[in-house]
Structure formats: C-alpha cells, structure tokens
Amino acid sequence: MTERKPLPSTDWDRLRADLDEFGFCLIADALDMREVESIRARLLDQAAGEAAGGVAIRDGGEIGVDTPAPNQRVLNLLDKGEEFWRVLLHPVVDEVVCHLLGENVISSSVTANIANPGGEPMPLHSDQGYVDVPIEDAVVCNTMWMLSDFTAENGGTYLVPGSHHRNRYPDDPMDFSECISLEGPRGMACVFDGRVWHGTGPNRTVGHSRVGLLNYWCRPWVHQQENMVASLRPETVAAMPERLLRRIGFEVYGTLGNIDPQPNRDSTLIDPRAARVGRRSA
Ligand SMILES: O=C(O)CCC(=O)C(=O)O
C-alpha cells in the first residue's frame, strides 16, 4: 500500500493541483451538516422504499434467492428529490470539475452507492472504460459526496493514486495492492479523474453502512450515463432552474444535442416540450 496521497483542503489551487498529480482531490467541509442530513435522509428513505418495493438495485457480493447482495445503488436521483439538485450547482463544479473537463461539462448521472456490511471490493476500473487505449485524456470524472464517515473498514472507495497517468486499464482488476482507501468525515467530497483506477472498498464492519452520493460528469460530447431528457419526469424538468438544466445537458453544444425546431437564435437551451416540426398527428 502506498502512503502518498492528497490531504483534505478548501484551497481551490491545492485541489486542482492534487487532482492533476494524484488523479483525485479531497474537498474539506464541502457540505455542512444540515445539507448532509437533508440529502442523506431523502436518500435513505428512497433506498428503503425501493427495497420494500422489490426494485432495489444491488451489488457487492453474491446474489442469492433469499440473500440479496449487500450494497444498494439508487439511480436517477435528480428525479427523486430537489435535495440532490444542489450538489450540481456547488462551487466545486466550476472550480475543480470544469478545470478537468472544460466549462461546458454536463452531468452524466446522479446516483448513490450504499456500501453495507459484508460488501466485497468492486473490481478496479476506470470510469471511462469505453475509451480506446492508449487513454490520453480525461473525458469524465466523478464526485463522491460523503454522506457518512468513510473509513478503510466501512467501504471507503479504493483508489490507486497516479493511475490516471498510466494510459491503460488495470492489468488485474482484483489486485488491490496499490490501493489507498478514501477516508474522511461526512460532508467531505472527493473529485476523481475518470482515468483513475478505483472501486468500492469492502465493508468489514458490523452495522456501519457507508453512504456515498456520486455525481458522474462528462465532456458535453460524451453520451450521458443517464439519459436525462428521457429519464426525468416533465414536472421535474419544469421545476428546474435554467442553470441546472444547462448542467444536465438540456443545451445545444456546437452542433450536438439539437431538437427540431432548434432553440431561439439567442439561446442554446432546449425546450423538450416545444412543438416538433413534422407530419401532423391524426
Ligand atoms: O462506491 C464507491 O466507492 C465507488 C463506486 C464506483 O466505483 C462506481 O460506481 O463505478
């Protein structure tokens, strides 16, 4: 296990430098306790509802008939509470995420991973596994918002510092010998480069879930992980501020992302409710 790793900071220059050097950086006190509690409460309520309704998405171990895999993912969070909107407008986006991916970066997905006791380590991977090798540039990155304390024991994310500069994917996804664990108090956030090798750590505790909110970001010409235009309910979209809509891809970028009719000459924001050009329906 290597010892060299970034320290939590609130200094944007330090954070950008850590991201460039190590492939990740740690934002101290990114959320205050009130924000953590409100986001966490909505998330855990949603997760419990999905489990009770038999639609929970699980991973992190063997899936048996009577024993579901321990970890739980919750997807499409922008449609599941305004609590999740705020993090997409947090200063970390302009200061750190845009530093890596450019100012037109868009949200690729907003999901959660609750790593529960018994969860096994996730195979190491890069978050841009669809890019051909040699991998020369970051096209995506992730922000992990810690909604509980993260420790090496409770599933703190495994990260291989500096692996974003190796220009390839892990040779053995189950070789964790170079990993450090993402550790820190609730309210901290970690931005990690899409090329960096990482995965959910094992949760060896009894009764301590690790609760993480993941904002996956992409350059504006990459297909989003969640198809926001299709996955969000019209009433959710109607309630969103324009700045948020632009950050989730409701915007024409260059010649990409158009609808017909195109937005007004003076705007690049698309209106998914606009009447379409075409054959009149019967
Ligand atoms: O939950 C984590 O710690 C990391 C999750 C992850 O690597 C992924 O979803 O690709």
XYZ file of C-alpha atoms and ligand atoms in Angstrom:
292
model
C 0.000 0.000 0.000
C 1.415 3.389 -0.964
C 1.482 6.215 1.605
C 1.479 9.214 -0.713
C -1.941 10.820 -1.059
C -3.684 14.226 -1.069
C -4.842 15.891 2.139
C -8.293 17.461 2.607
C -8.270 21.137 1.656
C -10.517 24.115 0.920
C -7.940 25.832 -1.279
C -9.042 25.523 -4.926
C -5.472 25.819 -6.272
C -4.323 22.999 -3.991
C -7.319 20.862 -5.003
C -6.729 21.359 -8.732
C -3.039 20.523 -8.263
C -3.885 17.345 -6.317
C -6.358 16.276 -8.981
C -3.706 16.746 -11.671
C -0.975 14.945 -9.718
C -2.797 12.151 -7.910
C -5.942 11.781 -10.007
C -8.149 12.815 -7.098
C -8.537 15.565 -4.509
C -10.355 15.904 -1.196
C -12.629 18.885 -0.543
C -12.877 19.508 3.210
C -16.278 20.601 4.583
C -17.844 20.587 1.120
C -21.295 20.215 2.677
C -22.411 21.481 6.058
C -24.119 19.101 8.481
C -27.579 20.433 7.687
C -27.037 19.715 3.981
C -25.607 16.280 4.708
C -28.572 15.394 6.880
C -31.203 16.556 4.419
C -29.606 14.781 1.419
C -28.896 11.653 3.429
C -32.408 11.458 4.905
C -34.044 11.737 1.471
C -31.632 9.148 0.038
C -32.107 6.593 2.802
C -35.872 6.997 2.658
C -35.804 6.426 -1.106
C -33.468 3.440 -0.732
C -35.726 1.861 1.895
C -38.752 2.415 -0.326
C -37.061 0.769 -3.318
C -36.001 -2.185 -1.139
C -39.500 -2.577 0.266
C -40.952 -2.332 -3.230
C -38.669 -5.081 -4.547
C -36.930 -2.774 -7.057
C -33.663 -2.174 -5.217
C -30.520 -2.401 -7.361
C -27.864 -4.397 -5.560
C -24.247 -5.398 -5.984
C -21.143 -6.012 -3.901
C -21.451 -9.763 -3.427
C -23.206 -12.980 -4.349
C -26.870 -12.632 -5.177
C -28.870 -15.464 -3.641
C -32.581 -16.115 -3.757
C -33.080 -15.235 -0.096
C -29.921 -13.193 0.446
C -29.668 -10.128 -1.755
C -26.227 -8.671 -2.456
C -25.347 -6.261 0.373
C -24.763 -2.960 -1.401
C -27.543 -0.819 -2.793
C -27.476 1.609 -5.680
C -30.092 4.296 -6.106
C -30.306 5.778 -9.611
C -31.873 8.786 -11.330
C -31.702 10.845 -8.142
C -32.463 14.168 -9.798
C -35.987 12.846 -10.231
C -36.182 11.704 -6.610
C -35.738 14.936 -4.686
C -34.625 18.533 -5.011
C -32.120 17.758 -2.248
C -29.915 16.220 -4.946
C -30.007 19.235 -7.268
C -27.856 21.459 -5.038
C -24.651 19.486 -5.376
C -24.675 20.015 -9.145
C -24.517 23.776 -8.554
C -21.858 23.573 -5.825
C -18.706 25.727 -6.408
C -16.651 22.523 -6.741
C -18.153 22.113 -10.206
C -16.836 25.432 -11.557
C -13.589 25.312 -9.592
C -12.487 21.693 -9.939
C -14.678 19.672 -12.308
C -14.506 22.354 -15.050
C -10.750 22.558 -14.546
C -10.503 18.945 -15.692
C -13.287 18.715 -18.272
C -13.884 22.266 -19.513
C -16.584 24.781 -18.672
C -19.267 23.036 -20.757
C -19.140 19.882 -18.641
C -22.502 18.151 -18.122
C -23.850 15.708 -15.583
C -23.673 12.114 -16.747
C -25.576 10.628 -13.812
C -26.551 11.321 -10.226
C -26.672 8.099 -8.221
C -25.852 6.723 -4.795
C -23.926 3.716 -3.599
C -24.690 2.480 -0.103
C -21.914 0.067 0.830
C -23.334 -2.169 3.522
C -21.616 -4.613 5.895
C -20.496 -7.734 4.052
C -19.908 -5.887 0.780
C -16.953 -7.212 -1.196
C -14.484 -4.974 -3.057
C -15.605 -3.916 -6.511
C -13.160 -4.815 -9.314
C -10.815 -1.917 -10.022
C -11.790 0.049 -13.082
C -11.595 3.425 -14.775
C -14.826 5.365 -15.221
C -14.160 5.854 -18.933
C -13.822 2.202 -19.872
C -15.352 2.930 -23.280
C -12.270 4.900 -24.411
C -9.701 3.096 -26.569
C -6.167 2.634 -25.221
C -3.825 4.394 -25.043
C -6.041 6.658 -22.912
C -4.701 10.149 -23.414
C -7.165 12.456 -21.738
C -9.909 12.578 -19.149
C -13.374 12.674 -20.711
C -15.263 12.041 -17.455
C -14.783 12.416 -13.731
C -16.725 11.651 -10.598
C -17.552 13.437 -7.377
C -18.111 11.272 -4.325
C -20.056 13.172 -1.644
C -19.587 11.504 1.707
C -22.942 11.317 3.459
C -21.444 9.201 6.254
C -17.927 8.952 7.599
C -15.766 6.966 5.162
C -13.194 4.577 6.626
C -10.970 1.783 5.381
C -13.218 -0.598 7.332
C -16.633 0.512 6.094
C -16.049 0.531 2.333
C -14.128 3.758 1.704
C -13.509 3.844 -2.038
C -10.297 2.130 -3.186
C -8.139 4.467 -5.303
C -4.760 3.967 -6.975
C -3.005 7.366 -6.778
C -1.417 8.444 -10.046
C -3.002 5.654 -12.114
C -4.687 8.282 -14.335
C -1.288 8.768 -15.986
C -0.770 5.112 -16.904
C -2.860 5.465 -20.066
C -4.401 1.996 -19.722
C -6.845 -0.041 -17.683
C -5.941 -2.154 -14.623
C -3.969 -5.267 -15.530
C -5.670 -7.266 -12.780
C -8.905 -5.687 -11.500
C -8.689 -7.789 -8.335
C -5.147 -6.688 -7.413
C -5.722 -4.122 -4.656
C -2.088 -3.939 -3.513
C -1.568 -0.337 -4.687
C -4.863 0.986 -3.343
C -5.442 3.547 -0.666
C -8.868 3.889 0.959
C -10.860 7.095 0.654
C -11.318 8.154 4.277
C -12.855 11.239 5.814
C -15.754 12.673 7.762
C -19.264 13.134 6.423
C -19.512 16.382 4.484
C -16.216 15.843 2.676
C -16.179 15.315 -1.106
C -13.679 13.660 -3.423
C -13.329 14.507 -7.111
C -11.603 11.764 -9.063
C -10.374 11.761 -12.641
C -12.241 9.353 -14.937
C -8.991 7.571 -15.740
C -8.006 6.785 -12.163
C -8.278 3.124 -11.097
C -10.800 2.728 -8.307
C -13.724 0.731 -6.926
C -15.911 0.398 -3.863
C -13.923 -0.884 -0.883
C -15.008 -3.868 1.225
C -17.219 -3.167 4.210
C -15.876 -5.298 7.064
C -17.867 -3.599 9.828
C -20.841 -4.861 11.728
C -23.729 -2.498 11.295
C -21.986 0.544 9.704
C -23.160 1.469 6.231
C -21.077 3.767 4.079
C -23.342 6.201 2.276
C -21.999 7.918 -0.851
C -23.598 10.146 -3.467
C -21.941 10.006 -6.879
C -22.044 12.838 -9.420
C -20.623 11.446 -12.636
C -19.565 14.207 -15.067
C -18.703 14.118 -18.760
C -17.495 16.352 -21.512
C -20.513 17.682 -23.434
C -19.923 15.401 -26.420
C -19.959 12.135 -24.425
C -23.196 10.110 -24.223
C -24.596 10.555 -20.706
C -24.876 7.537 -18.408
C -28.401 8.587 -17.512
C -30.398 9.847 -20.454
C -31.632 12.890 -18.573
C -34.065 14.069 -21.235
C -35.830 10.710 -21.164
C -35.388 9.728 -17.526
C -36.619 12.871 -15.791
C -40.350 13.430 -15.435
C -41.666 16.526 -17.248
C -42.740 18.080 -13.932
C -39.214 17.678 -12.561
C -37.736 19.365 -15.617
C -40.300 22.178 -15.429
C -39.273 22.947 -11.833
C -35.525 23.077 -12.511
C -33.656 26.383 -12.747
C -32.057 27.155 -16.103
C -28.539 26.843 -14.704
C -29.250 23.295 -13.607
C -30.868 22.389 -16.933
C -27.726 23.524 -18.746
C -25.562 21.422 -16.412
C -27.579 18.294 -17.130
C -27.376 18.592 -20.893
C -30.527 20.472 -21.923
C -28.298 22.612 -24.054
C -27.034 22.565 -27.591
C -23.261 22.144 -27.659
C -21.744 23.056 -31.008
C -23.842 21.063 -33.443
C -24.779 18.413 -30.839
C -27.932 17.946 -28.823
C -30.350 19.753 -31.093
C -34.075 19.292 -31.312
C -36.223 20.409 -34.238
C -37.243 23.210 -34.022
C -33.937 24.485 -32.709
C -33.859 26.857 -29.745
C -34.266 30.567 -30.353
C -31.394 32.289 -32.077
C -30.309 33.903 -28.792
C -30.469 30.770 -26.627
C -28.850 27.366 -26.610
C -31.262 25.957 -24.015
C -33.607 23.331 -25.463
C -37.266 23.085 -24.520
C -38.279 19.413 -24.584
C -41.953 20.489 -24.558
C -41.642 22.561 -27.718
C -43.943 21.522 -30.581
C -41.973 19.444 -33.086
C -41.574 20.032 -36.806
C -43.006 17.169 -38.848
C -46.120 15.385 -40.022
C -49.219 16.419 -38.149
C -50.620 13.601 -35.977
C -54.097 12.341 -36.908
O -18.934 3.416 -4.293
C -17.748 3.624 -4.499
O -16.935 3.771 -3.602
C -17.232 3.661 -5.924
C -18.265 3.269 -6.935
C -17.688 3.041 -8.289
O -16.512 2.878 -8.460
C -18.551 3.008 -9.436
O -19.771 3.121 -9.300
O -18.039 2.874 -10.581
